[in-house]
Short mmCIF file of C-alpha atoms and ligand atoms in Angstrom, two decimals:
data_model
loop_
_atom_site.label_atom_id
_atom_site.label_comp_id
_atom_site.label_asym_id
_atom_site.label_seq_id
_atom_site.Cartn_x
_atom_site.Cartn_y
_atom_site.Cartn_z
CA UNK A 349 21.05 8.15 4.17
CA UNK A 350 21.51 8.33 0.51
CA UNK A 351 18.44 6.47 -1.82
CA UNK A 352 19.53 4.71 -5.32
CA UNK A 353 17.93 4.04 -8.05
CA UNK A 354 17.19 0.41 -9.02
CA UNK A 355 18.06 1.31 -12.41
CA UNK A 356 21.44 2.91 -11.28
CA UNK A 357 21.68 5.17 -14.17
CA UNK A 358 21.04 8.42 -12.08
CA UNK A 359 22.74 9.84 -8.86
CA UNK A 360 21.81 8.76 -5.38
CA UNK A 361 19.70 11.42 -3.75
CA UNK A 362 18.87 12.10 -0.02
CA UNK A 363 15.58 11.12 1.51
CA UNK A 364 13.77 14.26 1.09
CA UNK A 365 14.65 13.98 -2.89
CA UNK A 366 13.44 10.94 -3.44
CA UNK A 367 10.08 11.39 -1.54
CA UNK A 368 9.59 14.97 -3.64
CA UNK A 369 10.44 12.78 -7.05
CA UNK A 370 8.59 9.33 -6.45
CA UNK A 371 10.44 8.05 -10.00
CA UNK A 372 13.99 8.62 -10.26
CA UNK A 373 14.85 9.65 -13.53
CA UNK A 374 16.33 6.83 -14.91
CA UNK A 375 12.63 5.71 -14.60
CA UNK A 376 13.92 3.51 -11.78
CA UNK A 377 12.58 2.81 -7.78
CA UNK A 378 14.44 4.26 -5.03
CA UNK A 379 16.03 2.01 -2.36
CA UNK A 380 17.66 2.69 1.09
CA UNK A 381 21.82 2.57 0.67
CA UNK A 382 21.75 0.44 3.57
CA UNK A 383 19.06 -1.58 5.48
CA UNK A 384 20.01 -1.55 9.08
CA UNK A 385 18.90 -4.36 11.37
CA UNK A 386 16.92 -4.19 14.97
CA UNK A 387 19.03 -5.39 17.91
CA UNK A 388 17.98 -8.41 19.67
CA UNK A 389 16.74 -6.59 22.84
CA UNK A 390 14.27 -5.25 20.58
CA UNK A 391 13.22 -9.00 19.39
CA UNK A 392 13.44 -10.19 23.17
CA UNK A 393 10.44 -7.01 24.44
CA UNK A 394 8.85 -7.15 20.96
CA UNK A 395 5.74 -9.09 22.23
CA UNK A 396 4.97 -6.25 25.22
CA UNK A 397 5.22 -3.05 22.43
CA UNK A 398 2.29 -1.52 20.84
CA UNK A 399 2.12 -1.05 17.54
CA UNK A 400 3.30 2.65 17.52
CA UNK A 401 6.10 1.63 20.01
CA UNK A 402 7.27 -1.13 17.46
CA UNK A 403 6.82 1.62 14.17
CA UNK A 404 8.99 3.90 15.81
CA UNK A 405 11.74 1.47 16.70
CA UNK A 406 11.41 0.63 12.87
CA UNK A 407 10.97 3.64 11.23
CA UNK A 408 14.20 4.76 13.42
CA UNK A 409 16.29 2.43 11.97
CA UNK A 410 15.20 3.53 8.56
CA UNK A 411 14.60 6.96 8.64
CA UNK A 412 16.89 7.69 11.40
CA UNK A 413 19.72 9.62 10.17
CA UNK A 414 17.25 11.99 8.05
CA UNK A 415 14.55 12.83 10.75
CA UNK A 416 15.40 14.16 14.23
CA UNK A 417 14.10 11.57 16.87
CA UNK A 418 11.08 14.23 18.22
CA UNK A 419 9.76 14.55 14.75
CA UNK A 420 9.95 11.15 13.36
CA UNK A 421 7.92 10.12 16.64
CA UNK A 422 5.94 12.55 16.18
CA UNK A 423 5.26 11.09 12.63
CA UNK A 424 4.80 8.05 13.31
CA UNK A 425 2.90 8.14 16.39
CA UNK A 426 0.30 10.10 14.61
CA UNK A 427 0.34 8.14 10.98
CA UNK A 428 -0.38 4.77 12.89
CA UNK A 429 -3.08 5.57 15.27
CA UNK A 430 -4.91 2.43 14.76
CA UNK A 431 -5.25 -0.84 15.83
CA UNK A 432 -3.64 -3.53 13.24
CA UNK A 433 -4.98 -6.39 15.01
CA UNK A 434 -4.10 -10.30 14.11
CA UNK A 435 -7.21 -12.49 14.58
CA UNK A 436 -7.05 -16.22 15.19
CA UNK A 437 -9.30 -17.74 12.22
CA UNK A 438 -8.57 -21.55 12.77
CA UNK A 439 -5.93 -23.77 13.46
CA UNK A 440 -2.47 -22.30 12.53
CA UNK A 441 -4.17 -19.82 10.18
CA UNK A 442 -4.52 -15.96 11.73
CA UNK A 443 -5.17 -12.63 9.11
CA UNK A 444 -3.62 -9.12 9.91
CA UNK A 445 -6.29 -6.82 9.26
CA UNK A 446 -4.73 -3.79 7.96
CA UNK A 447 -7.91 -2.13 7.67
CA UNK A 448 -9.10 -0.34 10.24
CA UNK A 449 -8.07 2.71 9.13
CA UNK A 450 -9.84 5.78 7.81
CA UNK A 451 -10.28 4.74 4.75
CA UNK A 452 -10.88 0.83 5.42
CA UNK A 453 -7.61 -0.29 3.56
CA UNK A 454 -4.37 -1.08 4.15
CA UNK A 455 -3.05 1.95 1.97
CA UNK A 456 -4.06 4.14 4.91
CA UNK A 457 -0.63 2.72 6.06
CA UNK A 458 1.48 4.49 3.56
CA UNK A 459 -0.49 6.97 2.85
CA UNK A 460 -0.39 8.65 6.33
CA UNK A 461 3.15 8.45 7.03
CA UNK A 462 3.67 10.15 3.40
CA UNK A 463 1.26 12.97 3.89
CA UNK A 464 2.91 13.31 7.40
CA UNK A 465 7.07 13.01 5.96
CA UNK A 466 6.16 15.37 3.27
CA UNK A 467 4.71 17.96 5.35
CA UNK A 468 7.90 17.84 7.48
CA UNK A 469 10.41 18.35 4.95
CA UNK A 470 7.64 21.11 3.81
CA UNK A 471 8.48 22.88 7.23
CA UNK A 472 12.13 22.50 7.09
CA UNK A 473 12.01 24.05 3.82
CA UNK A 474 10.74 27.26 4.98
CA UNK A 475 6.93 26.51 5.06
CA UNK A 476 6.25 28.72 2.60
CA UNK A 477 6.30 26.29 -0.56
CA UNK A 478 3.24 24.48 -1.82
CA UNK A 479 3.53 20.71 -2.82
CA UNK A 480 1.09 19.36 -5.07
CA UNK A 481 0.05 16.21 -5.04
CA UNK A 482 -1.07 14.62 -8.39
CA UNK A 483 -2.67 11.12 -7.71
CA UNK A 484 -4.93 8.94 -10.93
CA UNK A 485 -6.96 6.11 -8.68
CA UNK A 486 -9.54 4.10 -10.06
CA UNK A 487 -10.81 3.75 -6.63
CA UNK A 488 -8.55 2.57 -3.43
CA UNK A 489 -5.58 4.68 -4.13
CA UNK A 490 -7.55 8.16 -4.31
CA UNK A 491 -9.08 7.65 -1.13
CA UNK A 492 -6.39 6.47 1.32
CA UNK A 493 -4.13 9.43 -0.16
CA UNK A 494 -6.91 12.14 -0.14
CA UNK A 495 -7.66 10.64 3.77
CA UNK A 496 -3.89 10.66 4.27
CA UNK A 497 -3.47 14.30 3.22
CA UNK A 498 -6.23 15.94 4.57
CA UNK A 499 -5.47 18.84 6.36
CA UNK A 500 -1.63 18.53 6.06
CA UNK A 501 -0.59 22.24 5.45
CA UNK A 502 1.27 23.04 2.79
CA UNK A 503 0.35 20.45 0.69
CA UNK A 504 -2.94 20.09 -2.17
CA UNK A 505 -4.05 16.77 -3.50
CA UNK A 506 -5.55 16.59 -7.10
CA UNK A 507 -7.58 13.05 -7.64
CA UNK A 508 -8.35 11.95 -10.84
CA UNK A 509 -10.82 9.27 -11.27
CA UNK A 510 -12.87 8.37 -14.47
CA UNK A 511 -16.36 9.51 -14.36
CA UNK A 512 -18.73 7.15 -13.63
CA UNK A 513 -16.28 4.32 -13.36
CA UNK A 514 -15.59 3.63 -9.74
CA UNK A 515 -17.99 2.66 -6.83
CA UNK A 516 -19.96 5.53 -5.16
CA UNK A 517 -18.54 4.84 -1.51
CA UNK A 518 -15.10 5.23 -3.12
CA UNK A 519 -15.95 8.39 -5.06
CA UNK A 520 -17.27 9.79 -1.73
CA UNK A 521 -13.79 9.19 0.05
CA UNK A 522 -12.53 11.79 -1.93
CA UNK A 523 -15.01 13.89 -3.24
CA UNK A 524 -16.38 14.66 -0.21
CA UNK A 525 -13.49 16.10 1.93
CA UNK A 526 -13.23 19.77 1.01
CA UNK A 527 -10.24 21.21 2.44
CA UNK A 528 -6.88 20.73 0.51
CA UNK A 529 -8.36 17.47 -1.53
CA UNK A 530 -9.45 18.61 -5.40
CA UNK A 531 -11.52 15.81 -6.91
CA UNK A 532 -11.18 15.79 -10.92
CA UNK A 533 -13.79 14.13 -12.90
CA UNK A 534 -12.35 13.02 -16.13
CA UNK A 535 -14.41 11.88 -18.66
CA UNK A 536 -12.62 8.71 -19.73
CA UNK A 537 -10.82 5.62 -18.12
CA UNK A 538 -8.44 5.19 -15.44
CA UNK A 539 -5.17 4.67 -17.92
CA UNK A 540 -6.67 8.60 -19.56
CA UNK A 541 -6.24 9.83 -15.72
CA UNK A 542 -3.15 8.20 -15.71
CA UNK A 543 -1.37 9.31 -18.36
CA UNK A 544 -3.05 12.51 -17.46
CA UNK A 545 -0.68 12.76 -14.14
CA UNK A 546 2.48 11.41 -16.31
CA UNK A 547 2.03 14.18 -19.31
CA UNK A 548 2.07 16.47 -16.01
CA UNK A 549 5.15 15.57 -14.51
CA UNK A 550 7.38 15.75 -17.77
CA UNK A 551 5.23 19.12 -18.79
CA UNK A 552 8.19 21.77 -18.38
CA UNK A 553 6.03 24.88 -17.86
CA UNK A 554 3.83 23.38 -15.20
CA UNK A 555 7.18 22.03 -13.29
CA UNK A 556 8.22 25.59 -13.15
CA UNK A 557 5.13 27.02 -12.32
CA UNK A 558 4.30 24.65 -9.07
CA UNK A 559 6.12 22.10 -7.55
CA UNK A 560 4.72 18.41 -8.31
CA UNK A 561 4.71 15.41 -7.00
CA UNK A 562 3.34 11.71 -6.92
CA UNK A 563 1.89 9.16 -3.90
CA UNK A 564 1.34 6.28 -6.13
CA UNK A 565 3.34 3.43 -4.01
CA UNK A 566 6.52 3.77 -5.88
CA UNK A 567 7.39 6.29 -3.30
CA UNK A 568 9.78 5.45 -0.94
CA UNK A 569 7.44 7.12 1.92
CA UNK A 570 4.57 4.98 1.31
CA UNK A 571 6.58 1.61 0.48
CA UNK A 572 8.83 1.30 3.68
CA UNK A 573 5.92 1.70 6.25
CA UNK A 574 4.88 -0.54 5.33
CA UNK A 575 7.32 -2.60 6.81
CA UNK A 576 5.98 -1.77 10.50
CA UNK A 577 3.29 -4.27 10.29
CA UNK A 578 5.04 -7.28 10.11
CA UNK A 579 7.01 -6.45 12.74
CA UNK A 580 3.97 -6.28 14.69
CA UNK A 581 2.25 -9.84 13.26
CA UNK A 582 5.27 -10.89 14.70
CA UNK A 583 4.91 -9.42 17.72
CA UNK A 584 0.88 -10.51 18.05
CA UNK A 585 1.99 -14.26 17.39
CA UNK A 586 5.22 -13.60 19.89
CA UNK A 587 1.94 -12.71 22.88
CA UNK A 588 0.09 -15.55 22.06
CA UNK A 589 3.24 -17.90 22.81
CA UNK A 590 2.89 -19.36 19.14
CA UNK A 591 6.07 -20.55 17.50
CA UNK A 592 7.03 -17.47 15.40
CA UNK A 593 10.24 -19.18 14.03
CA UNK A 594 7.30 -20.90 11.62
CA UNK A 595 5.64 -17.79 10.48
CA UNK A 596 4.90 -17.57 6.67
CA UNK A 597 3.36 -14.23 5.64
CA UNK A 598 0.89 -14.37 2.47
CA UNK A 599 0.39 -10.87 0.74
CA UNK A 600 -1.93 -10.70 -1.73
CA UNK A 601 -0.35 -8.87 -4.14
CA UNK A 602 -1.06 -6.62 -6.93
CA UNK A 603 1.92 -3.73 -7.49
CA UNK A 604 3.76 -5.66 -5.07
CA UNK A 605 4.80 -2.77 -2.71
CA UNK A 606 3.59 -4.47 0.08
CA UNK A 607 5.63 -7.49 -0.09
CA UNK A 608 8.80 -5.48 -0.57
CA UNK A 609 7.72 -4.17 2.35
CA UNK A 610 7.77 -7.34 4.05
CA UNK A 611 10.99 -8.58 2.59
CA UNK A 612 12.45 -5.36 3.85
CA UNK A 613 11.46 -6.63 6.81
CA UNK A 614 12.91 -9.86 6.98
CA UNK A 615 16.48 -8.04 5.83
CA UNK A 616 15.98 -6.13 8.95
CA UNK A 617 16.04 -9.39 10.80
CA UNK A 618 12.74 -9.69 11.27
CA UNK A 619 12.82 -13.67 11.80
CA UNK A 620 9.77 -14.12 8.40
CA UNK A 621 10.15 -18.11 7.36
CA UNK A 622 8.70 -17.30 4.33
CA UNK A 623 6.60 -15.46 2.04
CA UNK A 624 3.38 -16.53 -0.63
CA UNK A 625 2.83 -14.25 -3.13
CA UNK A 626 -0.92 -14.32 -3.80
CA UNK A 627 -1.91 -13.34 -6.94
CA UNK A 628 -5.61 -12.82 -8.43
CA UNK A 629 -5.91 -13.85 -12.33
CA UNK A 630 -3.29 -11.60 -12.90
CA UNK A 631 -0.19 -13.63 -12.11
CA UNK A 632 2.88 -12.29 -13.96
CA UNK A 633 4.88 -12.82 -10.82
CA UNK A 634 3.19 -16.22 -10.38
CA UNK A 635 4.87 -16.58 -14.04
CA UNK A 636 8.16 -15.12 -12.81
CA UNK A 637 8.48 -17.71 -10.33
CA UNK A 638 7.54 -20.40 -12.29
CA UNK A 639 9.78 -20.13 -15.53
CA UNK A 640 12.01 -17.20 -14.80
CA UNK A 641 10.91 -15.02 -17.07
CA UNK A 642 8.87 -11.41 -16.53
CA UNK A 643 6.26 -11.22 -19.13
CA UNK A 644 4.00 -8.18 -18.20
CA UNK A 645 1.07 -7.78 -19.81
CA UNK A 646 -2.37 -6.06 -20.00
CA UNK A 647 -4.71 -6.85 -16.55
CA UNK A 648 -7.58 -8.73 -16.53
CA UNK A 649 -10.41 -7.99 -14.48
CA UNK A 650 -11.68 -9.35 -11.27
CA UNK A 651 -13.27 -9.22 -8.13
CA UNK A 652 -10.28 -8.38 -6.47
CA UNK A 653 -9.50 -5.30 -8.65
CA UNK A 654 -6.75 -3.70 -6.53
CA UNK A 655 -4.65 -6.11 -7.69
CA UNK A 656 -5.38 -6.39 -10.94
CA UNK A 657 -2.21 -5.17 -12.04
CA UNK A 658 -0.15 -6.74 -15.53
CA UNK A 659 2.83 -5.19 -14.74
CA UNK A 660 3.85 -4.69 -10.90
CA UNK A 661 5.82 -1.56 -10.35
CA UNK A 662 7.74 -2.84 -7.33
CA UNK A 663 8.75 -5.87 -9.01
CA UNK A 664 11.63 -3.88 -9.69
CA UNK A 665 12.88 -3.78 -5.77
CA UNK A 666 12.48 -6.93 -5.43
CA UNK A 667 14.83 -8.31 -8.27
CA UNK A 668 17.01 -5.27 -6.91
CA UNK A 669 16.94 -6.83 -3.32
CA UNK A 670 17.95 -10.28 -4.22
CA UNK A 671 20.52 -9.27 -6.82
CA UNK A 672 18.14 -10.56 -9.75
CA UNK A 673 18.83 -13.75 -8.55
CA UNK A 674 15.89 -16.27 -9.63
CA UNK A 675 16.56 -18.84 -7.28
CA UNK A 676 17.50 -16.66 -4.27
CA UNK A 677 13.91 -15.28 -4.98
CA UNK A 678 12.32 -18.75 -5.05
CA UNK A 679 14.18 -19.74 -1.67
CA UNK A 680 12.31 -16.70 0.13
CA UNK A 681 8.66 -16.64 -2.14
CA UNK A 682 6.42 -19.33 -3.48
CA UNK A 683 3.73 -18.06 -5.35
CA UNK A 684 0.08 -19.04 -6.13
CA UNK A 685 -2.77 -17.69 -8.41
CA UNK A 686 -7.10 -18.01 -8.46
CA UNK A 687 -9.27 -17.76 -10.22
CA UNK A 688 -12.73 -15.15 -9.20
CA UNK A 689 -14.58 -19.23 -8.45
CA UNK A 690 -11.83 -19.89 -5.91
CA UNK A 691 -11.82 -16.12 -4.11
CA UNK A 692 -15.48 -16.74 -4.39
CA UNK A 693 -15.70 -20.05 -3.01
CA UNK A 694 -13.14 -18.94 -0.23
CA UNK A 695 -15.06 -16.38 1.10
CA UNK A 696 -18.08 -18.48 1.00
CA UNK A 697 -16.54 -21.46 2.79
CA UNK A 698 -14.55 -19.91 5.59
CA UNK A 699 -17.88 -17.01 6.31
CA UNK A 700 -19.38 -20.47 6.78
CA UNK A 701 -16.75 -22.52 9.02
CA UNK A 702 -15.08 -19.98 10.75
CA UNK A 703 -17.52 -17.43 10.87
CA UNK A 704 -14.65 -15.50 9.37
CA UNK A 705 -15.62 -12.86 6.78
CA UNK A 706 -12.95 -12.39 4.44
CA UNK A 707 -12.99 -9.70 1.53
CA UNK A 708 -11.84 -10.71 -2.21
CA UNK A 709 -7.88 -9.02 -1.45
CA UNK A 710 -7.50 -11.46 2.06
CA UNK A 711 -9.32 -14.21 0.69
CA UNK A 712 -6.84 -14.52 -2.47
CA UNK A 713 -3.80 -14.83 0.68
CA UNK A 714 -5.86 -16.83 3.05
CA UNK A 715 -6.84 -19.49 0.21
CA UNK A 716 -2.80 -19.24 0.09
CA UNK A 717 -2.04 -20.36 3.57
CA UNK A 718 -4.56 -23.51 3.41
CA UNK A 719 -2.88 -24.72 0.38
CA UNK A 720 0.57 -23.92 0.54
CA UNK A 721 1.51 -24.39 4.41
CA UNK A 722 3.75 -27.13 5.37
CA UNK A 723 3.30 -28.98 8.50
CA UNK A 724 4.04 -26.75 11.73
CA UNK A 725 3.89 -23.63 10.05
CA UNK A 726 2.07 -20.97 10.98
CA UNK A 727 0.24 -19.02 8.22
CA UNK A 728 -0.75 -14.70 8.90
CA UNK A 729 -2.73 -13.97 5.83
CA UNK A 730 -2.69 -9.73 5.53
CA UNK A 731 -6.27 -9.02 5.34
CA UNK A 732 -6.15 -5.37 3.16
CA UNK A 733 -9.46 -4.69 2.57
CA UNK A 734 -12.91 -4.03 5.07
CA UNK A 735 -15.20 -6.86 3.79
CA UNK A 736 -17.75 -4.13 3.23
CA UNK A 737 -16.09 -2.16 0.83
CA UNK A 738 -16.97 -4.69 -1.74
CA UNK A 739 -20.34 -4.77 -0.31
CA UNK A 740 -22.17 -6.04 -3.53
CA UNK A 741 -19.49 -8.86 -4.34
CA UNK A 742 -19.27 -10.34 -0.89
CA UNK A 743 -23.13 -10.16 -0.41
CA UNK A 744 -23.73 -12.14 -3.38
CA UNK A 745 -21.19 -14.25 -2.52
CA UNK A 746 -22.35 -15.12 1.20
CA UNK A 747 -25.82 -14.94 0.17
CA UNK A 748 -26.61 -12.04 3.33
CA UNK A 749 -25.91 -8.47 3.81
CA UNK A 750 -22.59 -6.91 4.95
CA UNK A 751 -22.94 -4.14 7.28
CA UNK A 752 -21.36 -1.29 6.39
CA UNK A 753 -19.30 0.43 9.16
CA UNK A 754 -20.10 3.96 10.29
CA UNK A 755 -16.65 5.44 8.75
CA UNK A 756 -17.26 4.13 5.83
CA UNK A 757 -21.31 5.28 6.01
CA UNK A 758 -20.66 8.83 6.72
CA UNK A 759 -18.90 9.35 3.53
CA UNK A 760 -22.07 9.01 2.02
CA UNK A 761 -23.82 11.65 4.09
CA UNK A 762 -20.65 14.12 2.91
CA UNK A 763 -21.81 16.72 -0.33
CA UNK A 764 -20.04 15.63 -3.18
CA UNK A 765 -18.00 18.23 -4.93
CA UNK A 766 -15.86 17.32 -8.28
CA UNK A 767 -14.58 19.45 -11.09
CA UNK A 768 -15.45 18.07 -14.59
CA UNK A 769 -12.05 17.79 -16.63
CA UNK A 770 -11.99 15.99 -20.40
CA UNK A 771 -9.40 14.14 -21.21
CA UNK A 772 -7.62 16.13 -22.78
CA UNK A 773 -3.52 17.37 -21.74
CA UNK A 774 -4.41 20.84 -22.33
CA UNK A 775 -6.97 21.49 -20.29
CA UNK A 776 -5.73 19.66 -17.27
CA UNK A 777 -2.86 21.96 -17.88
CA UNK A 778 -4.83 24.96 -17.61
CA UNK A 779 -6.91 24.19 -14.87
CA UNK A 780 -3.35 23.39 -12.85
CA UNK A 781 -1.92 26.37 -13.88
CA UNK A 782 -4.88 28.80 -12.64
CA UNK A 783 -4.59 27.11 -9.12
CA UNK A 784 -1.05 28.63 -9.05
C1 PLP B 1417 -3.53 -1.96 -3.28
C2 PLP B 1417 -4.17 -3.15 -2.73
C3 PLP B 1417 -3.58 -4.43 -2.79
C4 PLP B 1417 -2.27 -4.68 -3.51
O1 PLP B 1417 -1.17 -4.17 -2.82
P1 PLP B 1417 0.23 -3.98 -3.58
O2 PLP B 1417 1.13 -3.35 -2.59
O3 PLP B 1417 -0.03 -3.12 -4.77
O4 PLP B 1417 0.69 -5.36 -3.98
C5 PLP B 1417 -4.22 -5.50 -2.17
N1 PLP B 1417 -5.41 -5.34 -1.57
C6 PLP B 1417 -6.02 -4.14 -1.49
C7 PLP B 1417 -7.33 -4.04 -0.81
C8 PLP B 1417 -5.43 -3.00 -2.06
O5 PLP B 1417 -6.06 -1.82 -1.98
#
């Protein structure tokens, strides 16, 4: 299947192209020529499938005419080898908790499956190429990729993360791994690391030299997995007899990939009521909704800093889904927006009622469902985060400690290793180029 750009200035390219560019280069997203729909047999057995049973019946229909059968279970199987469980909280309300995987966050998700597509079409292209992956994180990001990658042949990973400027338990996740994971210090901020990666992919000696690439979640391999999950909400709700013709999914958003995801989802037939977009501070989409007009603009911080985002990348597919259309957007997303006292004073309350710990990501979509719910819906808020990899916020918040799981724990115990970079184009450049 052929993959456009949402800016439709440059050519359709196949699968493999648009994973290996991330950006078309009209500056646009990539989107699927066609999204194919799941039969109803599927939606009649759904509730009796595991979770790899449903992402393979899902990923078939999208990546089916690209990947043989073998291989794309293959993929699969192995990229989602966790549970994704959906826990009742109280009365209609439930969370997905998309994070037990390695790295305690729901970009594990993506992530895998990307490090896993890539390192096919590596193989079919003779397995004797090197991919490099160039990937700026000012925490979450670095990790899940580095995680994802690790040990995928054929493929390096350079982090770059500004020195001194993200949490030590996410600086271990990546610069503790060894392997084919190259942790880059810069001294500077994220947007330095940043523009660090951009200056590299339009740098015309270095593009010769190695081949380079991007797993920020504009890619097409780490945005469309993420469709899988909803299926299996679904799926959860289906087992528990609940009426899933009421289910309303609130994502808490910040780039807005995974709520693409989901809407990809419902185009698949997927039978999604609705969606809330749940926004932090940062609520340009809140905006969107509200007046019709995008105004990005510069993030704000907060406690839930993953999605503290002023300018969502995927925005982009989802104007491109619903033909731009404000109200056909409104008909399938409402949107809402707190403040860091509201997060704060969610996590507080429902630790406290439902003996429900919530982290600041899920807490932003499960404030969402309480408030936005109409009566006999049912409301799946996507828990992203671990609760404990914002240790210090949610202990202050709940007044006691948060344990911290042993995954996350033996990070710690890892050496760290780093190479000190300065900010600097040209010596980025020359560091790259020496690894060649
Ligand atoms: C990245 C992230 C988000 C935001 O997801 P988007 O797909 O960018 O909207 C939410 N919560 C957590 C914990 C994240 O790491």
């Amino acid at each position: 299947m052929e993959y456009y750009s949402t800016n439709r200035q440059s050519l359709p390219v196949s699968l493999q192209d648009a994973v290996l560019r991330g950006l078309a280069p009209d500056r646009g997203l990539y989107m699927p020529q066609r999204i194919g729909t799941l039969p109803r047999a599927f939606f009649n057995n759904i509730a009796q499938m595991s979770l790899q049973e449903i992402s393979y019946a899902v990923a078939s229909v999208l990546f089916g005419e690209d990947i043989d059968s073998d291989t794309l279970k293959e993929i699969v199987y192995d990229a989602m080898n966790f549970d994704i469980p959906l826990r009742h909280v109280t009365g209609d309300l439930y969370c997905l908790e998309l994070f037990h995987g390695p790295t305690l966050a729901f970009k594990d998700v993506g992530a895998r499956f990307m490090a896993r597509m890539l390192g096919y079409f590596n193989k079919q292209a003779g397995g004797n190429r090197c991919v490099n992956v160039l990937v700026a994180t000012s925490g979450d990001t670095g990790s899940a990729v580095a995680n994802g990658f690790l040990g995928v042949p054929g493929i390096r990973v350079f982090v770059l993360y500004p020195q001194g400027k993200v949490s030590r338990i996410q600086e271990a996740q990546f610069t503790t791994l060894g392997q084919n994971i190259t942790a880059l210090e810069v001294n500077g901020t994220f947007d330095d690391c940043q523009a660090l990666v951009k200056s590299a992919f339009i740098d015309k000696e270095l593009n010769e030299a190695m081949m380079l690439t991007s797993a920020n979640s504009i890619n097409v391999a780490r945005f469309l997995p993420q469709s899988f999950y909803y299926f299996y909400a679904y799926a959860q709700l289906a087992q528990r007899e609940q009426d899933t013709a009421n289910m309303v999914v609130a994502v808490p958003s910040g780039n807005f990939g995974n709520l693409a995801a989901g809407l990809v989802a419902k185009r698949m037939g997927l039978p999604i009521k609705r969606f809330i977009a749940a926004n932090n501070s940062n609520c340009v989409f809140f905006d969107y909704l509200r007046t019709g007009q995008y105004a990005p603009r510069p993030s704000i911080a907060t406690i839930a800093n993953a999605m503290d985002v002023g300018d969502p990348s995927n925005f982009a597919r989802i104007l491109d889904l619903y033909g731009h259309s404000h109200s056909a957007i409104c008909a399938d997303i409402s949107g809402c927006t707190y403040t860091d006292e509201q997060i704060s004073q969610t996590i507080a309350d429902t630790y406290r009622t439902c003996d429900y710990l919530l982290d600041p990501h899920g807490a932003v979509a499960f404030r969402a469902n309480t408030e936005l719910l109409q009566p006999g819906e049912i409301g799946v808020a996507l828990e992203t985060a671990h609760p404990a990899k914002f240790k210090g916020t949610v202990e202050r918040i709940i007044d006691q400690p948060v344990e911290v799981p042993q995954r996350l724990q033996k990070f710690l115990e890892g050496e760290k290793r780093s190479i000190k970079i300065n900010s600097g184009f040209h010596s980025f450049k020359k560091f790259l180029l020496q690894t060649v």
